[in-house]
Amino acid sequence: MEMIEQANAEALQRLLAGDPVLIDVRPAGEVLADLGDRTILHAGPPIEWSRMCGPMRGAISGIAVFEGWAKDLDDAARLAAEGAFGFQPNHDFDAVGPMTGMTTASQPVMVVENRTTGNRAYCTINEGLGKVMRFGGNDAEVLDRLRWLRDVLGPAMGEALRQSDGIPLKPLIGRGLTMGDEMHQRNVACSGLLLRALAPDLARVMTDSSALAQALAFIAGNDQFFLNVAMATGKAITDPVRNIEGSTIVTAMSRNGTDFGIRVSGTGDEWYTAPVEMPEGLYFPGFGAEDANPDMGDSTIVETVGLGGFAMAAAPAVAGFVGAGAASDAALFTRSMGEITIGENPEWTIPALDYQGVPTGIDIRLVVESGIAPTINTGIAHKEPGRGQVGAGVVKAPLDCFDAALKGIADRLGIA
Amino acid sequence: MSDQKQPRYSLLQVPLKVVNVGLEGFAQDLQHHGAPVLHVDWAPPARGDARLADLLSKMGS
């Protein structure tokens, strides 16, 4: 259908033209328009308290205590059940968040500007590994770390970035792909490259050398520090692709631990949802599949722009880490994703595939026709509140979302 | 029947070369018996859902 082909060509052009730059870190309440009082932004499509999974509830209880809206975790859970807090998706505020995806007014968010279109996207700072709020952690250690991010690292990163011209992310990610990152479960190279770009300006603005050392050690000690930057990058690139009449290209994939949702360009901000699936993967010692929560997080925005599971061939080490098979199998995942995308990104290339670009532009028609579901690399949270991460794995996007989206766009175009 | 000539070449009197389309189990069975098999990973469009397949045909997929 010519109209759809033209609309999708425009969508792909916008995806490839995106020019994301990390420019600032600000409190969410200052930069997220219309973020209301006692409002908690979460990962995935909309969901009410009664349907939230364990780690999502744990994180909400923790963030309510962190914001001073509840005196302790039990009080927070009671208030949440009574409707004292507003729950809204990050995606409705130009934002994204990993796993539980908690975003509230006082948390610092990184600001990524798409310099081609001028829109901005936001994501909190990555907390590190282990027991952290994004995996449902909520004890004193977790909240203390969030306070340090709010009071020390966030303001320092913001000041450092404002003194610079910003950090261009497209070339940085391109380089990371050639160094073995896929930007979802492996961010070792990009975290190092970001630290290298950020460190001189951080040193200029942080006059207390012990505070500076702590900041540098925190970033250097977290192999996933760049994940949240990559997520804001994905959001900054995909938001201008929304609302192209007739386009069947996916603009967001996201999960809240209960539902998986997708958005498609031609149907704007409509969510098409299906029950979220369980990841298949490897578990940390002492944990197993019986401990795992279903898939969760806005981090699938990286797959939406051709990274993560779509770029598995760039990161054969990840195939082993997430239990997806041998390193030599990694290329199969990327080639498979080529079956459901309409283009490749010439600026994000994979050496092991003779510098082929990452598969870009998921077309729901190709997903429905082939039955090939997008592959997602993901962390696995414990199903109980407050326990944190228990493993990492691979999960498939549920095909029912794509079936529903196809019917939705057909209705909109008057195709019976 | 008895006066029919035997075909000059019988399928099972020459080495088999098999292309298997769809269900992989058939290919695996033949492979276990030593027959070379080329498997084609194929499934009906839209997993056999006629309504979705009709929409796809109209939407140019």
PDB file of N, CA, C and O in Angstrom, chain A residues 171-202:
ATOM      1  N   PRO A 171      27.808   9.097  17.845  1.00  0.00           N
ATOM      2  CA  PRO A 171      29.122   8.512  17.577  1.00  0.00           C
ATOM      3  C   PRO A 171      29.650   7.678  18.737  1.00  0.00           C
ATOM      4  O   PRO A 171      30.351   6.687  18.520  1.00  0.00           O
ATOM      5  N   LEU A 172      29.286   8.072  19.963  1.00  0.00           N
ATOM      6  CA  LEU A 172      29.756   7.306  21.123  1.00  0.00           C
ATOM      7  C   LEU A 172      29.162   5.895  21.098  1.00  0.00           C
ATOM      8  O   LEU A 172      29.873   4.904  21.319  1.00  0.00           O
ATOM      9  N   ILE A 173      27.874   5.799  20.782  1.00  0.00           N
ATOM     10  CA  ILE A 173      27.233   4.479  20.702  1.00  0.00           C
ATOM     11  C   ILE A 173      27.807   3.689  19.526  1.00  0.00           C
ATOM     12  O   ILE A 173      28.048   2.478  19.627  1.00  0.00           O
ATOM     13  N   GLY A 174      28.044   4.377  18.411  1.00  0.00           N
ATOM     14  CA  GLY A 174      28.647   3.707  17.263  1.00  0.00           C
ATOM     15  C   GLY A 174      29.978   3.076  17.628  1.00  0.00           C
ATOM     16  O   GLY A 174      30.292   1.946  17.229  1.00  0.00           O
ATOM     17  N   ARG A 175      30.751   3.791  18.410  1.00  0.00           N
ATOM     18  CA  ARG A 175      32.040   3.259  18.842  1.00  0.00           C
ATOM     19  C   ARG A 175      31.854   2.103  19.821  1.00  0.00           C
ATOM     20  O   ARG A 175      32.583   1.099  19.768  1.00  0.00           O
ATOM     21  N   GLY A 176      30.880   2.258  20.708  1.00  0.00           N
ATOM     22  CA  GLY A 176      30.606   1.191  21.674  1.00  0.00           C
ATOM     23  C   GLY A 176      30.221  -0.121  21.008  1.00  0.00           C
ATOM     24  O   GLY A 176      30.593  -1.199  21.472  1.00  0.00           O
ATOM     25  N   LEU A 177      29.472  -0.020  19.917  1.00  0.00           N
ATOM     26  CA  LEU A 177      29.096  -1.241  19.182  1.00  0.00           C
ATOM     27  C   LEU A 177      30.326  -1.965  18.652  1.00  0.00           C
ATOM     28  O   LEU A 177      30.357  -3.199  18.592  1.00  0.00           O
ATOM     29  N   THR A 178      31.334  -1.216  18.258  1.00  0.00           N
ATOM     30  CA  THR A 178      32.551  -1.860  17.755  1.00  0.00           C
ATOM     31  C   THR A 178      33.431  -2.366  18.891  1.00  0.00           C
ATOM     32  O   THR A 178      34.416  -3.055  18.634  1.00  0.00           O
ATOM     33  N   MET A 179      33.066  -2.030  20.129  1.00  0.00           N
ATOM     34  CA  MET A 179      33.851  -2.458  21.293  1.00  0.00           C
ATOM     35  C   MET A 179      33.096  -3.508  22.116  1.00  0.00           C
ATOM     36  O   MET A 179      33.457  -3.776  23.261  1.00  0.00           O
ATOM     37  N   GLY A 180      32.025  -4.072  21.543  1.00  0.00           N
ATOM     38  CA  GLY A 180      31.371  -5.200  22.209  1.00  0.00           C
ATOM     39  C   GLY A 180      30.153  -4.881  23.038  1.00  0.00           C
ATOM     40  O   GLY A 180      29.653  -5.745  23.758  1.00  0.00           O
ATOM     41  N   ASP A 181      29.633  -3.658  22.964  1.00  0.00           N
ATOM     42  CA  ASP A 181      28.398  -3.329  23.679  1.00  0.00           C
ATOM     43  C   ASP A 181      27.197  -3.514  22.757  1.00  0.00           C
ATOM     44  O   ASP A 181      27.295  -3.304  21.545  1.00  0.00           O
ATOM     45  N   GLU A 182      26.044  -3.851  23.350  1.00  0.00           N
ATOM     46  CA  GLU A 182      24.777  -3.794  22.609  1.00  0.00           C
ATOM     47  C   GLU A 182      23.822  -2.803  23.274  1.00  0.00           C
ATOM     48  O   GLU A 182      22.707  -2.615  22.820  1.00  0.00           O
ATOM     49  N   MET A 183      24.267  -2.193  24.377  1.00  0.00           N
ATOM     50  CA  MET A 183      23.563  -1.077  25.033  1.00  0.00           C
ATOM     51  C   MET A 183      22.333  -1.478  25.838  1.00  0.00           C
ATOM     52  O   MET A 183      21.551  -0.622  26.229  1.00  0.00           O
ATOM     53  N   HIS A 184      22.149  -2.776  26.070  1.00  0.00           N
ATOM     54  CA  HIS A 184      21.077  -3.140  26.996  1.00  0.00           C
ATOM     55  C   HIS A 184      21.661  -3.942  28.166  1.00  0.00           C
ATOM     56  O   HIS A 184      21.674  -3.463  29.286  1.00  0.00           O
ATOM     57  N   GLN A 185      22.209  -5.109  27.883  1.00  0.00           N
ATOM     58  CA  GLN A 185      22.832  -5.889  28.963  1.00  0.00           C
ATOM     59  C   GLN A 185      24.353  -5.746  28.973  1.00  0.00           C
ATOM     60  O   GLN A 185      25.022  -6.318  29.828  1.00  0.00           O
ATOM     61  N   ARG A 186      24.915  -5.047  27.996  1.00  0.00           N
ATOM     62  CA  ARG A 186      26.356  -4.771  28.046  1.00  0.00           C
ATOM     63  C   ARG A 186      26.591  -3.314  27.675  1.00  0.00           C
ATOM     64  O   ARG A 186      26.315  -2.889  26.552  1.00  0.00           O
ATOM     65  N   ASN A 187      27.069  -2.558  28.649  1.00  0.00           N
ATOM     66  CA  ASN A 187      27.376  -1.138  28.463  1.00  0.00           C
ATOM     67  C   ASN A 187      28.775  -0.822  28.976  1.00  0.00           C
ATOM     68  O   ASN A 187      29.057   0.303  29.371  1.00  0.00           O
ATOM     69  N   VAL A 188      29.640  -1.815  28.966  1.00  0.00           N
ATOM     70  CA  VAL A 188      30.985  -1.646  29.538  1.00  0.00           C
ATOM     71  C   VAL A 188      31.764  -0.576  28.775  1.00  0.00           C
ATOM     72  O   VAL A 188      32.337   0.347  29.370  1.00  0.00           O
ATOM     73  N   ALA A 189      31.772  -0.691  27.453  1.00  0.00           N
ATOM     74  CA  ALA A 189      32.570   0.234  26.651  1.00  0.00           C
ATOM     75  C   ALA A 189      31.990   1.643  26.711  1.00  0.00           C
ATOM     76  O   ALA A 189      32.719   2.618  26.948  1.00  0.00           O
ATOM     77  N   CYS A 190      30.696   1.757  26.511  1.00  0.00           N
ATOM     78  CA  CYS A 190      30.085   3.094  26.481  1.00  0.00           C
ATOM     79  C   CYS A 190      30.147   3.775  27.850  1.00  0.00           C
ATOM     80  O   CYS A 190      30.288   5.001  27.922  1.00  0.00           O
ATOM     81  N   SER A 191      30.049   2.998  28.932  1.00  0.00           N
ATOM     82  CA  SER A 191      30.189   3.610  30.259  1.00  0.00           C
ATOM     83  C   SER A 191      31.587   4.198  30.406  1.00  0.00           C
ATOM     84  O   SER A 191      31.764   5.311  30.938  1.00  0.00           O
ATOM     85  N   GLY A 192      32.589   3.477  29.927  1.00  0.00           N
ATOM     86  CA  GLY A 192      33.959   3.981  29.986  1.00  0.00           C
ATOM     87  C   GLY A 192      34.166   5.196  29.092  1.00  0.00           C
ATOM     88  O   GLY A 192      34.816   6.176  29.485  1.00  0.00           O
ATOM     89  N   LEU A 193      33.592   5.139  27.894  1.00  0.00           N
ATOM     90  CA  LEU A 193      33.734   6.270  26.971  1.00  0.00           C
ATOM     91  C   LEU A 193      33.036   7.512  27.529  1.00  0.00           C
ATOM     92  O   LEU A 193      33.542   8.640  27.390  1.00  0.00           O
ATOM     93  N   LEU A 194      31.885   7.302  28.157  1.00  0.00           N
ATOM     94  CA  LEU A 194      31.170   8.445  28.742  1.00  0.00           C
ATOM     95  C   LEU A 194      31.975   9.043  29.891  1.00  0.00           C
ATOM     96  O   LEU A 194      32.102  10.272  30.005  1.00  0.00           O
ATOM     97  N   LEU A 195      32.515   8.165  30.727  1.00  0.00           N
ATOM     98  CA  LEU A 195      33.314   8.659  31.858  1.00  0.00           C
ATOM     99  C   LEU A 195      34.502   9.466  31.349  1.00  0.00           C
ATOM    100  O   LEU A 195      34.849  10.514  31.902  1.00  0.00           O
ATOM    101  N   ARG A 196      35.126   8.987  30.277  1.00  0.00           N
ATOM    102  CA  ARG A 196      36.276   9.688  29.711  1.00  0.00           C
ATOM    103  C   ARG A 196      35.880  11.089  29.227  1.00  0.00           C
ATOM    104  O   ARG A 196      36.634  12.049  29.376  1.00  0.00           O
ATOM    105  N   ALA A 197      34.667  11.182  28.665  1.00  0.00           N
ATOM    106  CA  ALA A 197      34.213  12.488  28.166  1.00  0.00           C
ATOM    107  C   ALA A 197      33.790  13.410  29.306  1.00  0.00           C
ATOM    108  O   ALA A 197      33.949  14.625  29.226  1.00  0.00           O
ATOM    109  N   LEU A 198      33.262  12.817  30.372  1.00  0.00           N
ATOM    110  CA  LEU A 198      32.666  13.590  31.456  1.00  0.00           C
ATOM    111  C   LEU A 198      33.685  14.004  32.516  1.00  0.00           C
ATOM    112  O   LEU A 198      33.543  15.066  33.155  1.00  0.00           O
ATOM    113  N   ALA A 199      34.707  13.187  32.729  1.00  0.00           N
ATOM    114  CA  ALA A 199      35.605  13.355  33.878  1.00  0.00           C
ATOM    115  C   ALA A 199      36.272  14.731  33.953  1.00  0.00           C
ATOM    116  O   ALA A 199      36.305  15.344  35.038  1.00  0.00           O
ATOM    117  N   PRO A 200      36.812  15.267  32.847  1.00  0.00           N
ATOM    118  CA  PRO A 200      37.475  16.580  32.984  1.00  0.00           C
ATOM    119  C   PRO A 200      36.524  17.669  33.475  1.00  0.00           C
ATOM    120  O   PRO A 200      36.905  18.477  34.347  1.00  0.00           O
ATOM    121  N   ASP A 201      35.314  17.709  32.943  1.00  0.00           N
ATOM    122  CA  ASP A 201      34.359  18.740  33.372  1.00  0.00           C
ATOM    123  C   ASP A 201      33.877  18.489  34.790  1.00  0.00           C
ATOM    124  O   ASP A 201      33.632  19.430  35.548  1.00  0.00           O
ATOM    125  N   LEU A 202      33.732  17.205  35.166  1.00  0.00           N
ATOM    126  CA  LEU A 202      33.381  16.905  36.562  1.00  0.00           C
ATOM    127  C   LEU A 202      34.469  17.417  37.496  1.00  0.00           C
ATOM    128  O   LEU A 202      34.192  17.999  38.548  1.00  0.00           O
TER     129      LEU A 202
END
